[in-house]
XYZ file of C-alpha atoms in Angstrom:
662
model
C 105.845 139.059 46.782
C 102.239 140.226 46.981
C 100.043 138.478 49.555
C 96.695 137.563 47.980
C 94.410 137.503 50.992
C 91.207 135.567 51.557
C 88.496 136.615 53.993
C 89.821 136.730 57.549
C 93.487 136.419 56.594
C 95.992 139.016 57.772
C 99.411 140.184 56.626
C 102.051 142.424 58.246
C 102.549 145.914 56.840
C 106.227 146.716 56.188
C 105.748 150.496 56.183
C 103.434 153.139 57.578
C 102.840 155.313 54.492
C 100.556 153.405 52.177
C 97.962 153.643 49.435
C 94.737 151.652 49.334
C 93.730 151.101 45.722
C 90.164 150.172 44.898
C 88.802 148.962 41.588
C 85.105 148.181 41.332
C 84.131 148.541 37.675
C 81.277 150.881 38.569
C 81.193 154.042 40.707
C 81.343 153.295 44.426
C 81.850 155.454 47.487
C 85.152 154.870 49.277
C 85.729 155.949 52.858
C 87.440 154.952 56.069
C 86.714 154.950 59.775
C 89.110 155.188 62.683
C 88.535 152.923 65.664
C 89.914 152.500 69.161
C 91.205 149.230 70.601
C 87.660 147.813 70.635
C 87.020 149.021 67.082
C 84.543 151.678 68.197
C 84.262 154.857 66.133
C 84.059 157.667 68.685
C 82.299 160.205 66.486
C 81.753 161.603 63.006
C 85.152 163.291 63.247
C 86.695 159.801 63.012
C 85.102 159.076 59.627
C 86.737 160.107 56.320
C 84.170 160.322 53.523
C 83.413 162.397 50.377
C 81.960 165.289 52.404
C 85.005 165.324 54.729
C 87.832 163.571 52.852
C 90.734 164.565 55.106
C 91.678 163.280 58.546
C 95.131 163.318 60.136
C 97.029 160.563 58.348
C 94.117 159.695 56.062
C 92.695 160.948 52.763
C 89.859 159.537 50.663
C 88.206 160.471 47.383
C 85.706 163.332 47.197
C 83.145 161.511 45.086
C 82.028 158.132 43.814
C 84.271 156.576 41.184
C 85.074 153.206 39.686
C 88.665 153.432 40.906
C 90.032 155.019 44.066
C 93.375 155.648 45.696
C 93.234 156.296 49.425
C 96.335 157.724 51.104
C 97.195 156.445 54.590
C 99.972 157.513 56.943
C 99.692 155.225 59.943
C 102.290 157.237 61.828
C 100.189 160.411 61.593
C 96.893 158.995 62.864
C 95.360 160.561 65.984
C 96.445 159.187 69.325
C 94.201 156.392 70.459
C 93.528 155.032 66.974
C 94.222 151.320 66.726
C 92.135 150.392 63.683
C 91.402 151.800 60.247
C 88.461 150.267 58.370
C 88.269 150.780 54.613
C 84.627 151.061 53.524
C 82.933 150.740 50.146
C 79.306 151.590 49.432
C 77.067 151.913 46.397
C 75.726 155.454 45.865
C 72.046 155.895 46.628
C 69.571 157.940 44.629
C 71.592 158.114 41.405
C 69.921 155.351 39.436
C 72.870 152.959 39.669
C 73.152 149.419 41.036
C 71.718 148.932 44.527
C 73.540 145.735 45.492
C 77.101 144.490 45.078
C 75.845 141.236 43.621
C 74.875 143.161 40.460
C 78.354 144.550 39.719
C 81.845 143.234 39.096
C 83.656 141.851 42.112
C 85.505 144.709 43.870
C 89.262 144.457 44.196
C 91.371 146.257 46.791
C 95.135 146.384 47.166
C 97.497 147.842 49.737
C 100.590 149.325 48.108
C 103.613 151.373 49.018
C 103.980 154.903 47.691
C 106.183 153.514 44.919
C 103.327 151.308 43.715
C 104.773 148.078 45.152
C 101.835 145.883 46.078
C 101.922 144.569 49.654
C 98.618 142.717 49.843
C 95.453 142.393 47.781
C 91.937 141.120 48.349
C 89.166 140.282 45.889
C 85.850 140.754 47.722
C 83.724 137.780 46.732
C 80.472 136.418 48.105
C 78.486 139.683 48.134
C 74.855 139.687 46.988
C 72.194 141.976 48.463
C 74.705 144.079 50.383
C 75.105 147.725 49.387
C 77.968 148.534 51.770
C 81.008 146.509 52.789
C 84.001 146.770 55.120
C 86.733 145.763 52.696
C 89.910 145.878 54.785
C 90.972 146.552 58.329
C 94.371 147.986 59.200
C 95.014 147.286 62.857
C 97.812 147.713 65.366
C 98.860 144.892 67.625
C 101.864 145.000 69.956
C 103.148 148.089 68.195
C 103.059 146.552 64.683
C 100.483 147.268 61.986
C 98.797 144.546 59.959
C 96.092 144.366 57.297
C 93.156 141.964 57.470
C 90.756 141.033 54.669
C 87.263 141.550 56.109
C 84.619 141.516 53.368
C 81.728 142.094 55.795
C 78.701 143.311 53.852
C 75.588 145.191 55.013
C 72.244 145.052 53.243
C 71.232 148.134 55.252
C 73.875 150.240 53.533
C 76.109 152.882 55.039
C 73.867 153.574 58.003
C 73.877 149.943 59.128
C 77.616 149.632 58.619
C 78.439 152.805 60.605
C 76.015 151.837 63.365
C 77.704 148.446 63.658
C 80.952 150.269 64.409
C 79.401 152.078 67.340
C 78.744 155.471 65.752
C 75.690 157.040 67.505
C 74.747 159.390 64.650
C 75.202 156.731 61.942
C 71.965 157.499 60.048
C 72.601 161.248 59.943
C 76.167 160.775 58.728
C 75.072 158.275 56.070
C 72.572 160.846 54.767
C 75.293 163.507 54.654
C 77.608 161.196 52.720
C 74.904 160.264 50.191
C 73.995 163.912 49.620
C 77.636 164.794 48.964
C 77.956 161.890 46.535
C 74.783 162.826 44.646
C 76.026 166.409 44.251
C 79.373 165.141 43.015
C 77.740 162.830 40.478
C 75.611 165.540 38.902
C 78.539 166.148 36.557
C 79.730 162.551 36.464
C 78.487 159.426 34.715
C 79.496 155.864 35.288
C 82.194 154.473 32.992
C 80.958 152.238 30.239
C 82.177 148.694 29.798
C 85.543 148.447 28.172
C 85.451 146.895 24.765
C 87.901 144.876 22.782
C 91.489 145.127 23.956
C 90.503 147.446 26.777
C 88.670 144.701 28.648
C 91.307 143.806 31.202
C 90.840 143.355 34.909
C 92.181 146.251 36.936
C 95.094 144.176 38.104
C 96.310 143.704 34.547
C 97.484 147.273 34.572
C 99.513 146.477 37.649
C 100.906 143.075 36.789
C 101.235 143.173 33.025
C 102.331 146.619 32.230
C 104.293 148.595 34.708
C 107.505 149.811 33.229
C 109.925 149.347 35.873
C 111.397 151.149 33.196
C 108.431 153.131 32.295
C 104.986 153.043 31.720
C 104.280 150.777 35.375
C 107.700 151.275 36.232
C 106.942 152.767 36.822
C 107.911 152.265 37.780
C 105.655 150.773 36.005
C 103.944 150.207 36.312
C 103.603 149.263 37.013
C 105.471 151.633 39.173
C 104.427 149.435 38.393
C 104.569 145.329 37.831
C 106.461 143.283 35.321
C 107.442 145.424 32.428
C 110.400 143.308 31.517
C 109.238 142.132 28.161
C 111.688 141.022 25.513
C 113.942 143.543 23.887
C 116.163 143.774 21.001
C 116.757 144.267 17.372
C 115.270 140.889 16.735
C 111.895 142.573 16.519
C 110.540 141.762 19.957
C 109.207 144.635 21.962
C 109.632 146.139 25.396
C 106.477 146.252 27.470
C 105.068 149.379 28.938
C 102.007 150.012 31.035
C 100.498 152.291 33.584
C 101.759 152.425 37.116
C 98.341 151.991 38.607
C 94.725 152.797 38.069
C 93.902 156.331 39.072
C 90.571 157.353 40.546
C 88.239 157.878 37.667
C 85.934 160.717 36.655
C 84.164 159.661 33.462
C 83.387 162.146 30.778
C 79.959 162.574 29.215
C 78.963 159.628 27.024
C 78.138 159.638 23.357
C 75.987 156.718 22.315
C 75.126 155.378 18.905
C 73.659 152.017 18.151
C 74.981 149.123 20.199
C 78.330 150.762 20.986
C 79.002 152.537 24.259
C 81.568 155.255 23.696
C 81.849 156.394 27.277
C 85.433 156.840 28.439
C 86.476 156.658 32.069
C 88.733 159.578 32.949
C 90.233 160.234 36.342
C 88.813 161.817 39.445
C 91.858 163.159 41.250
C 91.580 163.066 44.987
C 92.536 166.209 46.869
C 96.259 166.008 47.734
C 97.223 165.323 51.315
C 99.308 168.472 51.361
C 98.156 171.883 50.181
C 98.253 171.937 46.414
C 96.480 173.189 43.336
C 92.732 172.919 43.158
C 90.910 172.242 39.937
C 89.161 175.358 38.711
C 85.380 175.062 38.901
C 83.765 174.279 35.590
C 80.840 176.082 34.053
C 77.686 173.962 33.835
C 78.076 171.473 30.988
C 81.794 172.183 30.631
C 84.670 169.904 31.765
C 86.794 171.064 34.683
C 89.810 173.137 33.690
C 92.973 171.038 34.155
C 95.709 172.145 36.525
C 99.172 170.759 37.183
C 99.516 168.433 40.149
C 95.853 167.421 40.149
C 96.481 163.914 41.512
C 97.188 162.197 44.797
C 100.625 162.465 46.351
C 102.575 163.753 49.329
C 104.763 166.114 47.284
C 104.264 168.109 44.099
C 106.684 165.807 42.257
C 104.682 162.762 43.303
C 101.405 164.402 42.273
C 102.854 165.280 38.860
C 104.208 161.746 38.475
C 100.798 160.237 39.248
C 99.065 162.751 37.008
C 101.320 161.911 34.058
C 100.683 158.215 34.385
C 96.985 158.903 34.764
C 97.170 160.674 31.412
C 98.956 157.639 29.981
C 96.174 155.356 31.209
C 93.473 157.631 29.848
C 95.050 157.819 26.417
C 95.572 154.051 26.349
C 91.930 153.348 27.279
C 90.520 155.955 24.927
C 92.588 154.711 21.976
C 91.614 151.116 22.780
C 87.931 152.067 22.808
C 88.297 153.885 19.503
C 90.132 151.020 17.825
C 87.618 148.517 19.149
C 84.719 150.601 17.841
C 86.311 150.879 14.406
C 86.981 147.123 14.351
C 83.343 146.484 15.278
C 82.145 148.816 12.525
C 84.402 147.063 9.980
C 83.195 143.640 11.068
C 79.545 144.690 10.977
C 79.881 146.160 7.482
C 81.601 143.002 6.219
C 78.815 140.836 7.626
C 76.108 142.963 6.033
C 77.901 142.996 2.680
C 78.369 139.215 2.870
C 74.619 138.804 3.401
C 73.927 140.958 0.365
C 76.361 139.003 -1.813
C 75.146 135.619 -0.570
C 71.589 136.280 -1.808
C 71.401 136.010 -5.612
C 68.265 138.181 -5.634
C 70.069 141.167 -4.116
C 73.540 140.594 -5.513
C 72.935 142.802 -8.512
C 70.494 145.501 -9.315
C 69.053 148.414 -7.412
C 68.220 146.424 -4.288
C 71.847 145.292 -3.892
C 73.185 148.813 -4.391
C 70.817 150.172 -1.751
C 71.877 147.472 0.733
C 75.570 148.126 0.114
C 75.116 151.871 0.474
C 73.204 151.360 3.728
C 75.963 149.125 5.128
C 78.639 151.673 4.259
C 76.577 154.504 5.718
C 76.198 152.625 9.011
C 79.943 152.013 9.037
C 80.697 155.666 8.454
C 78.261 156.740 11.140
C 79.745 154.371 13.726
C 83.309 155.399 12.947
C 82.402 159.093 13.019
C 80.786 158.739 16.438
C 83.791 156.824 17.736
C 86.178 159.446 16.371
C 84.134 162.263 17.884
C 84.373 160.657 21.331
C 88.069 159.998 20.834
C 88.726 163.567 19.689
C 86.933 164.903 22.736
C 89.166 162.819 25.001
C 92.225 163.951 23.074
C 91.237 167.591 23.487
C 90.930 167.146 27.231
C 94.258 165.320 27.491
C 95.964 167.885 25.291
C 94.701 170.682 27.520
C 95.994 168.795 30.548
C 99.392 168.224 28.916
C 99.679 171.931 28.117
C 99.422 172.863 31.794
C 101.400 169.921 33.157
C 104.470 170.272 30.938
C 105.497 173.778 32.125
C 105.167 172.659 35.762
C 107.595 169.760 35.421
C 110.676 169.771 37.694
C 114.092 169.213 36.053
C 113.888 165.442 36.533
C 110.659 165.349 34.478
C 111.171 168.305 32.113
C 112.156 168.416 28.457
C 115.536 169.946 27.663
C 113.838 172.944 26.048
C 111.822 173.700 29.210
C 112.396 177.105 30.867
C 112.955 175.271 34.171
C 116.544 174.627 33.088
C 117.236 178.354 32.828
C 116.616 178.655 36.581
C 118.305 175.344 37.413
C 119.860 174.922 40.850
C 121.750 171.826 41.953
C 119.295 169.881 44.185
C 119.935 168.771 47.755
C 117.323 165.996 47.723
C 117.135 162.754 45.783
C 114.654 162.593 42.868
C 111.774 160.134 42.808
C 111.655 159.572 39.048
C 113.274 160.500 35.743
C 112.023 161.374 32.272
C 113.381 158.846 29.828
C 111.646 160.202 26.736
C 108.142 160.638 25.321
C 105.453 158.210 24.167
C 102.739 158.700 21.569
C 100.251 156.709 19.485
C 99.741 156.860 15.701
C 96.176 158.189 16.080
C 97.484 161.296 17.841
C 101.230 161.779 17.239
C 101.096 165.386 18.442
C 100.017 164.331 21.967
C 103.118 163.161 23.774
C 103.057 161.569 27.220
C 106.285 161.830 29.244
C 107.838 158.428 29.872
C 108.747 158.565 33.560
C 110.630 155.819 35.398
C 111.125 155.419 39.104
C 114.532 155.941 40.665
C 116.791 154.302 41.555
C 116.904 152.463 38.254
C 115.910 148.823 38.490
C 117.340 147.967 35.070
C 120.156 149.280 32.958
C 119.586 150.990 29.613
C 120.543 149.936 26.114
C 120.697 152.712 23.529
C 120.352 150.745 20.307
C 122.650 152.169 17.629
C 121.662 149.485 15.122
C 119.806 149.986 11.799
C 116.577 151.936 12.054
C 114.022 153.159 9.535
C 113.601 156.943 9.476
C 110.268 158.772 9.522
C 110.214 158.966 5.703
C 110.645 155.199 5.395
C 114.331 155.218 4.472
C 117.095 153.395 6.305
C 118.866 155.877 8.569
C 122.579 156.550 8.012
C 124.572 154.142 10.255
C 127.235 156.702 11.156
C 124.619 159.296 12.079
C 122.718 156.725 14.134
C 125.811 155.902 16.180
C 126.392 159.580 16.850
C 122.774 160.132 17.843
C 122.902 157.049 20.099
C 125.874 158.470 21.980
C 124.193 161.902 22.157
C 121.158 160.187 23.697
C 123.314 158.411 26.264
C 125.077 161.650 27.221
C 121.749 163.494 27.571
C 120.401 160.753 29.862
C 123.600 160.730 31.930
C 123.555 164.525 32.214
C 119.995 164.480 33.524
C 120.872 161.840 36.114
C 123.807 163.945 37.300
C 121.706 167.117 37.330
C 118.867 165.759 39.461
C 121.001 164.138 42.187
C 122.660 165.989 45.083
C 126.358 166.798 44.551
C 128.548 163.733 44.731
C 125.671 161.291 45.173
C 125.793 160.075 41.585
C 128.812 159.556 39.331
C 129.277 158.727 35.670
C 132.103 156.685 34.161
C 132.629 156.037 30.469
C 134.231 153.212 28.516
C 135.043 154.324 24.966
C 137.664 151.848 23.739
C 138.360 153.475 20.362
C 137.469 157.067 21.273
C 134.629 157.111 18.727
C 132.297 158.942 21.099
C 134.616 161.856 21.828
C 132.495 164.526 20.146
C 129.308 163.462 21.955
C 131.149 163.311 25.277
C 132.346 166.922 25.018
C 129.688 168.341 27.413
C 130.586 165.789 30.112
C 134.360 166.076 29.678
C 134.571 169.816 29.040
C 132.425 170.778 32.033
C 134.369 168.634 34.480
C 131.237 166.730 35.491
C 132.962 163.558 34.263
C 135.561 163.240 36.994
C 137.716 160.689 35.184
C 138.526 160.658 31.456
C 136.827 157.991 29.316
C 138.576 154.641 29.576
C 140.221 153.669 26.281
C 141.743 150.460 24.984
C 141.608 146.975 26.449
C 143.548 148.093 29.538
C 141.079 150.871 30.315
C 138.139 148.508 29.865
C 139.651 145.960 32.253
C 140.486 148.583 34.903
C 137.036 150.152 35.039
C 135.130 146.861 34.956
C 137.414 145.359 37.582
C 136.924 148.294 39.983
C 133.122 148.303 39.592
C 132.906 144.519 39.957
C 134.888 144.738 43.176
C 132.603 147.502 44.456
C 129.514 145.379 43.782
C 131.092 142.381 45.520
C 132.078 144.363 48.621
C 128.715 146.082 49.032
C 126.810 142.832 48.507
C 128.911 141.037 51.132
C 128.455 143.894 53.596
C 124.684 143.941 53.118
C 124.287 140.182 53.360
C 126.491 140.057 56.426
C 124.780 142.980 58.102
C 128.099 144.819 58.319
C 127.594 147.904 56.197
C 129.808 149.911 58.558
C 132.732 147.585 57.752
C 133.112 148.824 54.182
C 136.550 150.247 53.350
C 136.627 154.004 54.104
C 137.888 154.818 50.616
C 135.037 152.948 48.884
C 132.861 155.289 46.846
C 129.268 154.459 47.786
C 127.683 157.003 45.451
C 125.404 155.752 42.693
C 127.322 154.846 39.554
C 126.376 154.932 35.878
C 128.739 153.221 33.455
C 128.354 154.271 29.810
C 129.764 151.621 27.479
C 130.274 152.797 23.902
C 131.064 150.679 20.854
C 130.536 147.320 22.545
C 132.043 144.708 22.042
C 135.162 146.434 20.654
C 137.945 146.245 23.242
C 136.211 143.540 25.281
C 137.712 140.106 25.900
C 135.805 137.164 27.368
C 136.589 138.183 30.950
C 135.328 141.726 30.327
C 132.120 140.402 28.760
C 131.510 138.200 31.817
C 132.066 141.173 34.140
C 129.671 143.260 32.083
C 126.962 140.630 32.391
C 127.597 140.460 36.134
C 127.197 144.227 36.497
C 123.967 144.182 34.486
C 122.479 141.480 36.726
C 123.794 142.414 40.169
C 124.724 146.073 39.898
C 121.295 147.778 40.172
C 120.684 146.330 43.646
C 123.787 148.099 44.978
C 123.642 151.295 42.923
C 125.709 150.395 39.850
C 123.900 150.857 36.532
C 124.818 150.163 32.923
C 124.070 152.212 29.842
C 125.109 150.302 26.733
C 125.465 152.133 23.428
C 125.664 149.255 20.986
C 124.379 147.524 17.886
C 123.390 143.981 18.752
C 124.563 142.792 15.355
C 128.124 143.818 16.221
C 128.088 141.225 19.012
C 126.479 138.411 17.004
C 129.717 136.397 17.230
C 128.899 135.711 20.877
C 125.654 134.036 19.834
C 123.107 133.311 22.600
C 125.726 133.989 25.299
C 124.732 137.666 25.386
C 120.956 137.164 25.184
C 120.583 137.531 28.990
C 122.514 140.812 28.811
C 120.174 142.366 26.239
C 117.119 141.122 28.132
C 118.396 142.649 31.367
C 118.465 146.131 29.808
C 115.649 148.440 28.749
C 116.039 149.174 25.063
C 115.646 152.757 23.909
C 116.500 154.259 20.537
C 118.182 157.472 19.363
C 115.364 158.134 16.879
C 111.588 157.659 17.206
C 110.713 153.970 17.125
C 107.566 151.954 17.878
C 109.181 149.135 19.858
C 107.384 149.580 23.194
C 104.424 147.228 23.538
C 101.600 147.707 26.032
C 100.052 144.284 26.759
C 97.273 145.827 28.840
C 95.401 147.266 25.864
C 97.481 145.885 22.988
C 99.004 149.161 21.814
C 102.440 149.690 20.366
C 103.751 153.013 21.613
C 106.255 155.099 19.705
C 109.204 156.100 21.857
C 110.922 159.421 21.208
C 114.287 160.153 22.898
C 114.798 163.375 24.899
C 117.557 164.924 22.802
C 118.850 168.428 23.449
C 117.611 170.970 20.846
C 120.141 171.701 18.116
C 122.372 174.629 18.994
C 121.255 174.731 22.632
C 123.883 175.257 25.335
C 121.643 173.966 28.116
C 123.703 170.799 28.574
C 126.951 172.727 28.996
C 125.283 175.190 31.390
C 123.704 172.532 33.602
C 126.767 170.279 33.697
C 128.945 173.266 34.500
C 126.800 173.944 37.562
C 126.983 170.265 38.531
C 130.787 170.305 38.289
C 130.988 173.521 40.342
C 128.814 171.957 43.051
C 130.971 168.831 43.111
C 134.077 170.928 43.646
C 132.370 173.130 46.215
C 131.273 170.202 48.352
C 134.493 168.275 47.780
C 132.751 165.372 46.114
C-alpha cells in the first residue's frame, strides 16, 4: 500500500533502486544533492542538475519539464553519502512563473522500477518560494528511509544550496539556470489540459495502469488498478499509462480561446550508455531514436518509451476531441442565438450569422486537427524507429528479430500482448506491453464478435482464431523465458483445438499431450491445485527449502479450451481457485471460451471472468482508458498467414529444453 506522506513524516524504503517521479503541471527544474551525516553538501560534484545530470547512483533530467523521473540507486552512491535531497526549482529568466504559489501543487512519488508506488507527497503550503526541497532519502542504522520535507526558499536555488552548506552556491545556481535557459530555447510549457484530459497526474497511476497493459503495466499503471470489468456483457477492460514520463512540449498552435499545445516527453539520459537523440536543426523537432527513455537496460528504456508514446497519443487525442467538442458547442450556441431572435431568423442577416458560426467552427476544428496531425507525425516517426529495435518479448511476429532468435538465459521484464489504436489514427499502433510475471490470467473471448465490415463473424472461425491467439501468446511466453523456467499445459476436452495446437505439439515444446476428457481435466487441475497449495504453505511457513524435490517450480501456463465442456462442479471450483491464487505462485490461466457457453452457471462464474484480462482474436474496442475517456481498439498479435516463424522458434525452444534437461 502506498504511504501518502505529510510534511515531516518518514517511511522505510524496501529497495535501493528507485525512481522519483515529479509532476508539477508547469516546467520545473529537478535536481538532487548528496549529503554527509550532517546533511552537508561537500562540493558541486555532489549536486546532480541539468548541466551535470549524472552522479554515481543518481540521474536527473537535463532540462526543465512539467514531469520528471529521477533514477536512484542507493547502493551505488559514493562512500560517505548518507542523505539524498530531491530539489525542485522554477526556471529563471524564461518568462514563466516566479513562485510556487502561482502554479499547481507539485506532487512527488517514490516508486520501484516496476512502477509500484512506495510513498508519495503532495507539496502544499508554498507561496513566494521559487525553490523547494521536496524529499529527503536518508540512511539510519544501515536502513534507508524517505522523509517528506517541503522546505521552500524565496531566494531560489542559490539560497537552497547555500543552506545545505555548499560554498559556491551562487555560482552553481547561475550555471544551472543558464543550462535550463538553453534547454528551453526549443521547449515551451505545456498548455492546460482540456476536457477529458484534465486529470491529476496521479490519475494515470491509480486509474489506468494495466496490470495487464496500458499501467500494467504493468499498468499502469505498471501501473495502478487496471482491473476494470470484463466480459461479453459489454463492460470494458481498463487500460492506462504506466506512469507520467518527463515531458518536452512541442510548439504550440493557438487560435481563439483554445490552447492546442501538447505536452510531449523529455527523455532523461539513460543511466547506462545508450542511444542519444540526434540534434535537431533549428525549428525542427529532434529526430527520434529507439530507447530514448529512462531505464537501466535497453529493454526497460524501450518499455518506458512505448508507454510514453501511449500517454502522448492519449493526451493528444483527448485534446483534439475536446477542441472539436468545444467548437461544436460554440457553433450550436451561436446558431441558437440566431434562431432565438425573430429579426435574424430569416433573411440575409440570419444567413450571414449562420455562415459566420459555421466558418468559426471549421476554423477551430482545422486548427485542432493540424495540431493533432503534427503530434501523430512525430509519434509515427518514433514508432517507425522503435518497432525494429524491439526484443523478441516486445516484437511483432513478422519482425526480423525472430530470424536471429536465440533462446534467452535471462528472464524478460515484459511481454507484448497485442497492439492498441484509436479511431482517429488507426494506422498508428502502440504495442500493448504488460509486466511479467503476469498478475492476472488471460481470457481469449471466442464469443460472437462484429467484423470490420459490420457483419457478425463466423462462430467456427472465431473459435479457431481464439485458439490460434492463445497458442501465439503461449509460444511467446515460452520463447522469452530461459529453458525450463516456463512450461505450458493444455486442457482440450474434446480435441477441438488440435489444428491450432500443432506448432506446440509438433515441435515438442509442449512436454505433455493436451489433456482430453473429464479424466484428463481432473488430473491436470488436481496436480496444479496441489502445486499451488504446497508452494503457498511453504512461503507462508518460511520453509521454501522443504518443498518436495520432485515438485516442478517453473512458471506454469494452463491453456483451457472449450470451457466448460468436460468440467464438473469440482473442476470449476479448482479453476476458480487457480485463477485467484495461482498468479502469486507462478501458475497462470489462459481461458479460450465463450461466456455464453457457461451461462448455466449463472453468477457463480462472474468472479472468474473478472479475475482474467479479456482479449479477443479479432480487433475489438473493449479496452477503456478512464484517464482520458478513450476506448482503445485491441488487435491480437497473430502470426502472419503462411509464416513458419512459430514452428522455427518453438523448435529452438524444444531443443534447448532437451539440451539442458528441462
